[in-house]
Short mmCIF file of C-alpha atoms and ligand atoms in Angstrom, two decimals:
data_model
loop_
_atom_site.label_atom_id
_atom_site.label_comp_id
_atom_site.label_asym_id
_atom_site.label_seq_id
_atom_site.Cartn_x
_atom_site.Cartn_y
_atom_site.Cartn_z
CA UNK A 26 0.00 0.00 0.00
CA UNK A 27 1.00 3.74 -0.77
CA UNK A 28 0.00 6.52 0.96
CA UNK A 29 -1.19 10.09 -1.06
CA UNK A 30 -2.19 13.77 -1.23
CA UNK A 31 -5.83 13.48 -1.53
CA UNK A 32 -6.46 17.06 -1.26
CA UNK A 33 -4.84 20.50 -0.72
CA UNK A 34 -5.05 24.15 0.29
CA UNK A 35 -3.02 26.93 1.44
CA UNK A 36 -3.70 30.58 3.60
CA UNK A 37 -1.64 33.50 3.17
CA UNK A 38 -2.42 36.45 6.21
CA UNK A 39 -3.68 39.25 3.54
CA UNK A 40 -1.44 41.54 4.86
CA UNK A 41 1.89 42.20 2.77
CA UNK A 42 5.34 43.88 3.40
CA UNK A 43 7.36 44.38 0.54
CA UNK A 44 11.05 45.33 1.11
CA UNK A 45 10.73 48.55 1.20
CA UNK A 46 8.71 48.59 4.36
CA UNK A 47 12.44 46.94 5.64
CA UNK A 48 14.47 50.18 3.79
CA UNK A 49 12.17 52.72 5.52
CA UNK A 50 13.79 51.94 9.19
CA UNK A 51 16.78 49.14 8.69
CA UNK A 52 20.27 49.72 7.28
CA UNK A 53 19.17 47.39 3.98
CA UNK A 54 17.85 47.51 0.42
CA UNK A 55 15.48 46.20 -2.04
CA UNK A 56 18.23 45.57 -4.31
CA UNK A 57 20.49 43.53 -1.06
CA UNK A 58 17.40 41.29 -0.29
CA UNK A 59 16.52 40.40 -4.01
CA UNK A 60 19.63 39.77 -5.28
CA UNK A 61 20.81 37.55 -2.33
CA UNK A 62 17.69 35.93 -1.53
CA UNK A 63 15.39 36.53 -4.10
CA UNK A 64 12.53 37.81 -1.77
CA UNK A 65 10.06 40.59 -2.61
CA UNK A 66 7.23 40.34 -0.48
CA UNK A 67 6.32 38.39 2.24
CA UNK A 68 3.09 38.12 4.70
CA UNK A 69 2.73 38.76 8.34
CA UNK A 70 -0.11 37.96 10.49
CA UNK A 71 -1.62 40.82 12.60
CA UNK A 72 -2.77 38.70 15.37
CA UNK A 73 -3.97 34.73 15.91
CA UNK A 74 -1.75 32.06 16.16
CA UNK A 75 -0.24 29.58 13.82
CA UNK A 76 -3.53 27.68 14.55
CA UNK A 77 -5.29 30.26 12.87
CA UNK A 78 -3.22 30.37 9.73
CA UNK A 79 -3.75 26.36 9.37
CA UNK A 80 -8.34 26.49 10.08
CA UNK A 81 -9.22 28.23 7.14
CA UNK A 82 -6.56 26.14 4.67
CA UNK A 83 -7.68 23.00 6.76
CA UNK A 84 -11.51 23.99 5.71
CA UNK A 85 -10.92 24.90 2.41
CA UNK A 86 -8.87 21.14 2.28
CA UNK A 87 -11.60 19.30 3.89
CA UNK A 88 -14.17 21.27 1.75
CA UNK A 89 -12.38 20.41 -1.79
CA UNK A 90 -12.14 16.81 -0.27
CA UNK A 91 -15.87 16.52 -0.06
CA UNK A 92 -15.75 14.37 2.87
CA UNK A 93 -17.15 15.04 6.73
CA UNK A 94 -14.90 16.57 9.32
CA UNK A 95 -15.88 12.75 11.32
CA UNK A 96 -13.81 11.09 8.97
CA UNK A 97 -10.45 12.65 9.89
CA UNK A 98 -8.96 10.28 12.84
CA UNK A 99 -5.81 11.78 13.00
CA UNK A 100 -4.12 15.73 12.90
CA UNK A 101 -0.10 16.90 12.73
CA UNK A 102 0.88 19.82 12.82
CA UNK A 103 4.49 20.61 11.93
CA UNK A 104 5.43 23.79 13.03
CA UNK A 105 7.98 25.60 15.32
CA UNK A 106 5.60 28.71 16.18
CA UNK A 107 2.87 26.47 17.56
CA UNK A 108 0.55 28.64 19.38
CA UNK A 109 1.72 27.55 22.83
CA UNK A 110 4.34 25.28 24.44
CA UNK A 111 1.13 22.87 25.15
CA UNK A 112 -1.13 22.04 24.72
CA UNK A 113 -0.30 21.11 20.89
CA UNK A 114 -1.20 23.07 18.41
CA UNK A 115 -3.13 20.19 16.60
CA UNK A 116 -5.32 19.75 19.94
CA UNK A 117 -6.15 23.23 19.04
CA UNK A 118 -6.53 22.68 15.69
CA UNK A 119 -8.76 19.93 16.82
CA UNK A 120 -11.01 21.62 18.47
CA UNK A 121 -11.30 24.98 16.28
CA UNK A 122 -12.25 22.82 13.12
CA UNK A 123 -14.69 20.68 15.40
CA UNK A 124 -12.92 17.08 14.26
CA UNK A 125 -14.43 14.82 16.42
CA UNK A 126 -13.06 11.36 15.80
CA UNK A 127 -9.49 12.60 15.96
CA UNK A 128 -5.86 12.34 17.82
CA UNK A 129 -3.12 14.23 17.02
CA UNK A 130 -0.17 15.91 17.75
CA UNK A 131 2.73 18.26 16.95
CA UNK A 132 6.19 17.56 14.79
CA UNK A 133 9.11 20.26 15.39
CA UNK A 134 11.30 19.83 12.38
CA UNK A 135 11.94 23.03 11.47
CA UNK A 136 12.05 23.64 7.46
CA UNK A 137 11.61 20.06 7.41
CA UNK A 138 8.45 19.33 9.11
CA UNK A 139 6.85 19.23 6.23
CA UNK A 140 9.06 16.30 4.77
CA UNK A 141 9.19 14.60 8.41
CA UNK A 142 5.65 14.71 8.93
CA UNK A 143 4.46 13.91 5.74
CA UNK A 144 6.68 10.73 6.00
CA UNK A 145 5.42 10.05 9.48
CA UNK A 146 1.81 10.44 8.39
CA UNK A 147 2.39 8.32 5.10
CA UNK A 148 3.94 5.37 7.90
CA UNK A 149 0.34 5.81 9.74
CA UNK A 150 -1.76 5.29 6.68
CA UNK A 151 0.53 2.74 5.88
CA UNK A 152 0.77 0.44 8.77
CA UNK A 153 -3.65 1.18 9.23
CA UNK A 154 -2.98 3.07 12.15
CA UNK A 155 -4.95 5.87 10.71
CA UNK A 156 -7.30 6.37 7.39
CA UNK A 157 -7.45 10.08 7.20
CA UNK A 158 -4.68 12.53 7.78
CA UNK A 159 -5.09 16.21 8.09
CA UNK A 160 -1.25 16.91 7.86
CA UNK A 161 -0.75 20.95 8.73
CA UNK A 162 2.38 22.70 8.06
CA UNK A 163 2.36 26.07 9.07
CA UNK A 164 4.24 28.62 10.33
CA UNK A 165 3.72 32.43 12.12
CA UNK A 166 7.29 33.55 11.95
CA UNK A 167 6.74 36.84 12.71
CA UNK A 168 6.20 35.72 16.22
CA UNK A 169 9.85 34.76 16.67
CA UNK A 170 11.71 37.85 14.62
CA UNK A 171 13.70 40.22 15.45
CA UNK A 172 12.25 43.25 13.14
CA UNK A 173 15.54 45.07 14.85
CA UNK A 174 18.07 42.50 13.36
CA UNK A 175 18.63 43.25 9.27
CA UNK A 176 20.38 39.91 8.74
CA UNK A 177 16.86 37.78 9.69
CA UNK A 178 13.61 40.50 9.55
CA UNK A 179 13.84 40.50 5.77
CA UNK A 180 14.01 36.25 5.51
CA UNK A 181 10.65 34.99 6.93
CA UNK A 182 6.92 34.73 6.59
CA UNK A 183 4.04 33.82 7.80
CA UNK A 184 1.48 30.86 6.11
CA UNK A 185 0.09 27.68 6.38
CA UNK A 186 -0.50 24.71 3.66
CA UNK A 187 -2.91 22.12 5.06
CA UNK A 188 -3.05 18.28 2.85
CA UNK A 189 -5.06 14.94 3.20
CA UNK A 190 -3.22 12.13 3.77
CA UNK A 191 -5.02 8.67 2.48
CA UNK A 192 -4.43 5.15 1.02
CA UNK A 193 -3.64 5.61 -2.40
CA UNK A 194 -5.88 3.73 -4.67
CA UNK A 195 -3.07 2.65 -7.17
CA UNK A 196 0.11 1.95 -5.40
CA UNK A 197 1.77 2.94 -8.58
CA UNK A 198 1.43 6.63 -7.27
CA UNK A 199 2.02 8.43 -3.76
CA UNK A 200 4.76 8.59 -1.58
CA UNK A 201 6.96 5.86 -2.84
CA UNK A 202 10.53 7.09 -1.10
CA UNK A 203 11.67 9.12 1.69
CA UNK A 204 15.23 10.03 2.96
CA UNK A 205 15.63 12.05 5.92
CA UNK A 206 18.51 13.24 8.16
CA UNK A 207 18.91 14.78 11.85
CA UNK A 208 22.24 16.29 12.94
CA UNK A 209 22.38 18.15 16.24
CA UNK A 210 25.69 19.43 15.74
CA UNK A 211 23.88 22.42 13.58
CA UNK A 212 21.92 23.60 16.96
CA UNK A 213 23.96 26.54 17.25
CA UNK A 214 23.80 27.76 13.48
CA UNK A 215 20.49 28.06 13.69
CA UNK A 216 18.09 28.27 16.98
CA UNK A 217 16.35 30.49 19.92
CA UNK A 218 18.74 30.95 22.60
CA UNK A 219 15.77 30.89 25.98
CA UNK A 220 12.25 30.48 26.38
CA UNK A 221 13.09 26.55 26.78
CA UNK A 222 13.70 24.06 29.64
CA UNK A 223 17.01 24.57 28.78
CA UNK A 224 17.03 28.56 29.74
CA UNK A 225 13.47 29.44 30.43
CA UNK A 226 12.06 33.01 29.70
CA UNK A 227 13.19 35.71 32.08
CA UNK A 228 13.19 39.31 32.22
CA UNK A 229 16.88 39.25 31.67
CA UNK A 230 16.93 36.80 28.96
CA UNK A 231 13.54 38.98 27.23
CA UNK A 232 15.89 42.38 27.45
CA UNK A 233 18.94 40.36 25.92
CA UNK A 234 16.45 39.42 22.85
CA UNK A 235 16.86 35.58 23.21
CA UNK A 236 13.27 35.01 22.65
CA UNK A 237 14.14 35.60 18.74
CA UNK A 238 15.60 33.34 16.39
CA UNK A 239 19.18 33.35 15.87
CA UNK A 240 21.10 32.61 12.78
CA UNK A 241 24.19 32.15 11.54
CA UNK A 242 23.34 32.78 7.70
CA UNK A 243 26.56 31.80 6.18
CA UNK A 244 27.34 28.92 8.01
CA UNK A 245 23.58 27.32 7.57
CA UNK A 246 23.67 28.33 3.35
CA UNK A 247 26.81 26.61 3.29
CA UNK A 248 25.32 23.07 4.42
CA UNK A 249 22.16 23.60 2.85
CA UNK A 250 23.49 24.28 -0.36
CA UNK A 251 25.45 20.93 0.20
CA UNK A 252 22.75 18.97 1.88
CA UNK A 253 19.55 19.46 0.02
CA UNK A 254 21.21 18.55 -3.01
CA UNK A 255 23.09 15.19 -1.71
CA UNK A 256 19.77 14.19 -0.33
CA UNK A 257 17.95 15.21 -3.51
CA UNK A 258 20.59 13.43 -5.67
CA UNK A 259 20.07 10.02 -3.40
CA UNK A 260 16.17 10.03 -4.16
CA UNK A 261 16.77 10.24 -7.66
CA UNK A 262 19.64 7.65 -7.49
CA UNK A 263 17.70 5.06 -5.12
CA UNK A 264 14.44 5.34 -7.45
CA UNK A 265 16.32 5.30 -10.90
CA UNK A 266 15.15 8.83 -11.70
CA UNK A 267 17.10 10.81 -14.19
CA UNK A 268 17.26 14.67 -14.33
CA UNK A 269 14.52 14.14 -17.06
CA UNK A 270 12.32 12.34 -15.18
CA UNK A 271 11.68 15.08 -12.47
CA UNK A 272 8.99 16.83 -13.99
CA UNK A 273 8.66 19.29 -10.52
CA UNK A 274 11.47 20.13 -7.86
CA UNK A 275 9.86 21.21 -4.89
CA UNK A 276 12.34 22.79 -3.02
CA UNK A 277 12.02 24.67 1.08
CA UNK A 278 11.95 28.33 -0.06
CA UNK A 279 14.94 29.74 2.14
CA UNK A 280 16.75 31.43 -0.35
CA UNK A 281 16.84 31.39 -3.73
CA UNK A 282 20.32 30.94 -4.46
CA UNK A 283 20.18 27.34 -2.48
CA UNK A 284 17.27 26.59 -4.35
CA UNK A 285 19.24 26.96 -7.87
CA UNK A 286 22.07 25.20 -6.67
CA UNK A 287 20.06 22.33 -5.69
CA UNK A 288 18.61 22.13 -9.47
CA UNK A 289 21.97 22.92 -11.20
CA UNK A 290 23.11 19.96 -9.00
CA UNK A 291 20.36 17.78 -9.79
CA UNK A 292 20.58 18.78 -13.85
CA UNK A 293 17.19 20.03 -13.29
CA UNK A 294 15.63 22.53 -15.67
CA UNK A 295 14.96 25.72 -14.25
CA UNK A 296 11.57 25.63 -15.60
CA UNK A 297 10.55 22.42 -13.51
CA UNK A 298 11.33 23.77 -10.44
CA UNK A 299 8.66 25.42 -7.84
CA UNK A 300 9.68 29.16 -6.91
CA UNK A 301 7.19 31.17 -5.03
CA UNK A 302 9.89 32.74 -2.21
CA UNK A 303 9.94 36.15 -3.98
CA UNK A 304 5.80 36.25 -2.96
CA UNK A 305 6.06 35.02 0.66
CA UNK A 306 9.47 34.48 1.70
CA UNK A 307 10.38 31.65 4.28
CA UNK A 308 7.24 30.15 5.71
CA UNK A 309 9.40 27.18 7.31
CA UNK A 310 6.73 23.98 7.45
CA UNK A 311 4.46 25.89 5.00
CA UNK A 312 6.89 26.27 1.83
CA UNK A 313 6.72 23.18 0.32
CA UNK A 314 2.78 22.57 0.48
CA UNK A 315 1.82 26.20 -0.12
CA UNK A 316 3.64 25.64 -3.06
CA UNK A 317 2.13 22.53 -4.45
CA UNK A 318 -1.34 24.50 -3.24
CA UNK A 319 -0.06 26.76 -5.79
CA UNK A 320 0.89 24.64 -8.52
CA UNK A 321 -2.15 22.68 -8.60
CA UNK A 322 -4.38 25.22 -8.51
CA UNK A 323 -2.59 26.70 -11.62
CA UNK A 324 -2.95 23.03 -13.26
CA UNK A 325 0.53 22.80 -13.67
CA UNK A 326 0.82 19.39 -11.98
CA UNK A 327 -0.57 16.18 -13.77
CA UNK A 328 -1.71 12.90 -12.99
CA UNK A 329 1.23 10.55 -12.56
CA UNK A 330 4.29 13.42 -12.31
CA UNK A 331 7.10 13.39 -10.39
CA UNK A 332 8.01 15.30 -7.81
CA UNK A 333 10.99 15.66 -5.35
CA UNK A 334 10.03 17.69 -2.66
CA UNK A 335 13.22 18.51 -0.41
CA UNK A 336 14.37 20.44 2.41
CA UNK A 337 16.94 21.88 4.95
CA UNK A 338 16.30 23.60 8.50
CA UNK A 339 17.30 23.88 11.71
CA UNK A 340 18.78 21.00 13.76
CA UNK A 341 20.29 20.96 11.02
CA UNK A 342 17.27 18.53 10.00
CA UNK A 343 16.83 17.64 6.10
CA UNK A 344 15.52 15.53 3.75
CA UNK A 345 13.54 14.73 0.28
CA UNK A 346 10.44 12.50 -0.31
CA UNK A 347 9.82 11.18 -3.92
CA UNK A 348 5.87 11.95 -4.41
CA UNK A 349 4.30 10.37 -7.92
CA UNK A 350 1.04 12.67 -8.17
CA UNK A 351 -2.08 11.09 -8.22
CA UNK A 352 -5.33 12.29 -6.11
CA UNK A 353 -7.32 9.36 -6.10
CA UNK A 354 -9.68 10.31 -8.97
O1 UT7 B 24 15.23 27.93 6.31
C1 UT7 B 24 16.10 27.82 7.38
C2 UT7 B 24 17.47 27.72 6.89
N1 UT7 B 24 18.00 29.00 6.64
C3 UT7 B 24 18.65 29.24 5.51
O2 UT7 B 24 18.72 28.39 4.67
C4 UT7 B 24 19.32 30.58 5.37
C5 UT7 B 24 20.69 30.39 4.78
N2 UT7 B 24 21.45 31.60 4.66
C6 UT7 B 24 21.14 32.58 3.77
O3 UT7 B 24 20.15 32.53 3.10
C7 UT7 B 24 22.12 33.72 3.63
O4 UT7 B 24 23.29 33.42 4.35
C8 UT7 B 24 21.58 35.08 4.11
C9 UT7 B 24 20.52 35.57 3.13
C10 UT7 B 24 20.98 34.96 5.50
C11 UT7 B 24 22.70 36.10 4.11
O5 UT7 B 24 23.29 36.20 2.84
P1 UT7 B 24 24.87 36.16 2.65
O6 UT7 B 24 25.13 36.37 1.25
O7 UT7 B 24 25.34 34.87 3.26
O8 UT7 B 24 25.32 37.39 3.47
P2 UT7 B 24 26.30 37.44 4.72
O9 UT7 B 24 25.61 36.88 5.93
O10 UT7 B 24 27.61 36.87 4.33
O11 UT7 B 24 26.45 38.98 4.85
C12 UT7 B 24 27.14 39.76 3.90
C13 UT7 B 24 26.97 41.19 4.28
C14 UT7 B 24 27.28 41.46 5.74
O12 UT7 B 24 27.92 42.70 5.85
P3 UT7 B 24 29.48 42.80 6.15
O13 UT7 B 24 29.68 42.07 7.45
O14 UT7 B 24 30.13 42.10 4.99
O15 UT7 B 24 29.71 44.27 6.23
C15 UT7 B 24 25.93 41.53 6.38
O16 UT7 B 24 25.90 42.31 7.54
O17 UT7 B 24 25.61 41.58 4.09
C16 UT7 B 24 25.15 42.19 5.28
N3 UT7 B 24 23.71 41.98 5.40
C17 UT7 B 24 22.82 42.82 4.87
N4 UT7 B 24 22.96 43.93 4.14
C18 UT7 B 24 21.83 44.55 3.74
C19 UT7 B 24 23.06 40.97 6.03
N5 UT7 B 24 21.74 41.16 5.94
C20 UT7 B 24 21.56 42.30 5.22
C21 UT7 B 24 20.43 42.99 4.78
N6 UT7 B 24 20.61 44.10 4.04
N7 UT7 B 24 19.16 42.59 5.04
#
């Protein structure tokens, strides 16, 4: 048995904030973030949590579904701006969308909690623990930034991308492979110094700003650049696929200068690859599906295409699931 996307949607907060709303009060440019990121605009949420980004893409993926909100037995949210420490953001979830037959729970991957959890809920499908997955990746970055800090306030986004998770009915199609990877050496490249059991919040550690992310940029591009493409390049080796035979790379949208050295690398065309980062910057667990929200609602993706969907975050966590596109029609 495979496991599929059965149906999909994405939410954007309406609100946008093009670079220039950066150039007005930071030491930066339009010209600096475009040409080494290849952002334009991203989206920040005015208030809610990331459970409020996920309800209406959840209802709108329910809705296109056509099914009842009963059916749905399990929820996962990946996401490292859940709402609250605990409980989860999918018992939230949960209970905002009414789902009344289901369990659920968070997955803190980073960039790659999309690729972790849709792996994770492609093993429950699978192995019959559940039938029906609501698999959430969102993300409210803005809750974590430091506007102050020039080298991170122009990066992120917020936005959630919200999928169904079923038995495929052809086992020709679905999730057929998944590689992922977890190295805890790359903790202090990327992370959020307090606010943990580790250094919990104080006033002290709330003046020194180490309630915000903190990045080392050049340190984390460098083994993205060189990780999303080994683990891209391993997918296509381990399933026979040639450069050809990708018709969509669906990259994490951190940057776009990772993203085109992951295609050069995998000798794909620029023209198969899924770029939306210039619209809504880094939306960490939302990327990947908001894109393929995206592309199918465009009808760019077809019955029985490949796609490589890979990533690279914090941890350093990364990974790449090979996805043959089918929705159970
Ligand atoms: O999704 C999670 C994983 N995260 C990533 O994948 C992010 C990976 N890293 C990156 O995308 C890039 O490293 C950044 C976009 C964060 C930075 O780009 P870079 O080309 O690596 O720049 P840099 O950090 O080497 O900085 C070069 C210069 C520095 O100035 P000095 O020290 O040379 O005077 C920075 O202070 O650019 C400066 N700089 C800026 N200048 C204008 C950094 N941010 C800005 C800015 N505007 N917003």
């Amino acid at each position: 048995m495979t496991a599929t996307i059965t149906s999909i949607a994405h939410y954007l907060p309406p609100d946008v904030y093009t670079n220039e709303y950066f150039e007005k009060y930071l030491d930066t440019s339009n010209e600096w973030i475009v040409t080494r990121t290849g952002i334009s605009e991203r989206r920040f949420a005015k208030s809610g949590g990331t459970s409020d980004l996920i309800v209406p893409a959840a209802e709108e993926c329910i809705a296109k579904r056509g099914i009842s909100k009963d059916e749905i037995d399990c929820v996962i949210v990946a996401t490292v701006t859940p709402d609250h420490f605990f409980p989860s953001t999918a018992a939230l979830v949960q209970h905002k969308l009414g789902l009344k037959n289901a369990w659920g729970f968070d997955l803190s991957a980073a960039c790659s909690g999309f690729i972790f959890a849709i792996s994770t809920a492609s093993g429950l499908v699978k192995s019959g623990v559940a039938k029906k997955v609501l698999l959430c990746g969102a993300d409210k970055m803005s809750s974590i930034l430091n506007f102050e800090d020039r080298n991170q306030a122009i990066l992120f986004g917020d936005g959630a991308g919200v999928c169904l998770i079923e038995a495929s009915n052809d086992d020709n199609y679905g999730m057929l492979d998944q590689v992922l990877h977890i190295d805890g050496m790359g903790t202090p490249f990327l992370h959020m110094v307090a606010g943990g059991s580790a250094k919990p919040s104080t006033i002290e550690t709330v003046q020194n700003k180490e309630h915000y992310i903190v990045q080392d940029g050049k340190n984390v591009f460098k083994y993205a650049v060189v990780g999303m493409a080994d683990v891209s390049l391993e997918i296509m080796k381990r399933n026979n696929l040639k450069s050809e035979d990708v018709n969509w790379l669906v990259p994490h949208q951190a940057n776009l200068r990772i993203i085109s050295a992951t295609a050069e690398r995998m000798g794909i065309d620029p023209a198969q690859v899924m770029i939306n980062i210039h619209k809504y910057g880094n939306t960490t667990a939302a990327t990947i599906p908001i894109c393929i929200s995206e592309w199918l609602q465009d009808g760019k993706i077809k019955k029985g295409d490949n796609l490589v969907l890979s990533s690279f975050g914090a941890g350093f966590t990364w990974g790449s699931v090979y996805l043959k596109w089918n929705m159970n029609d």
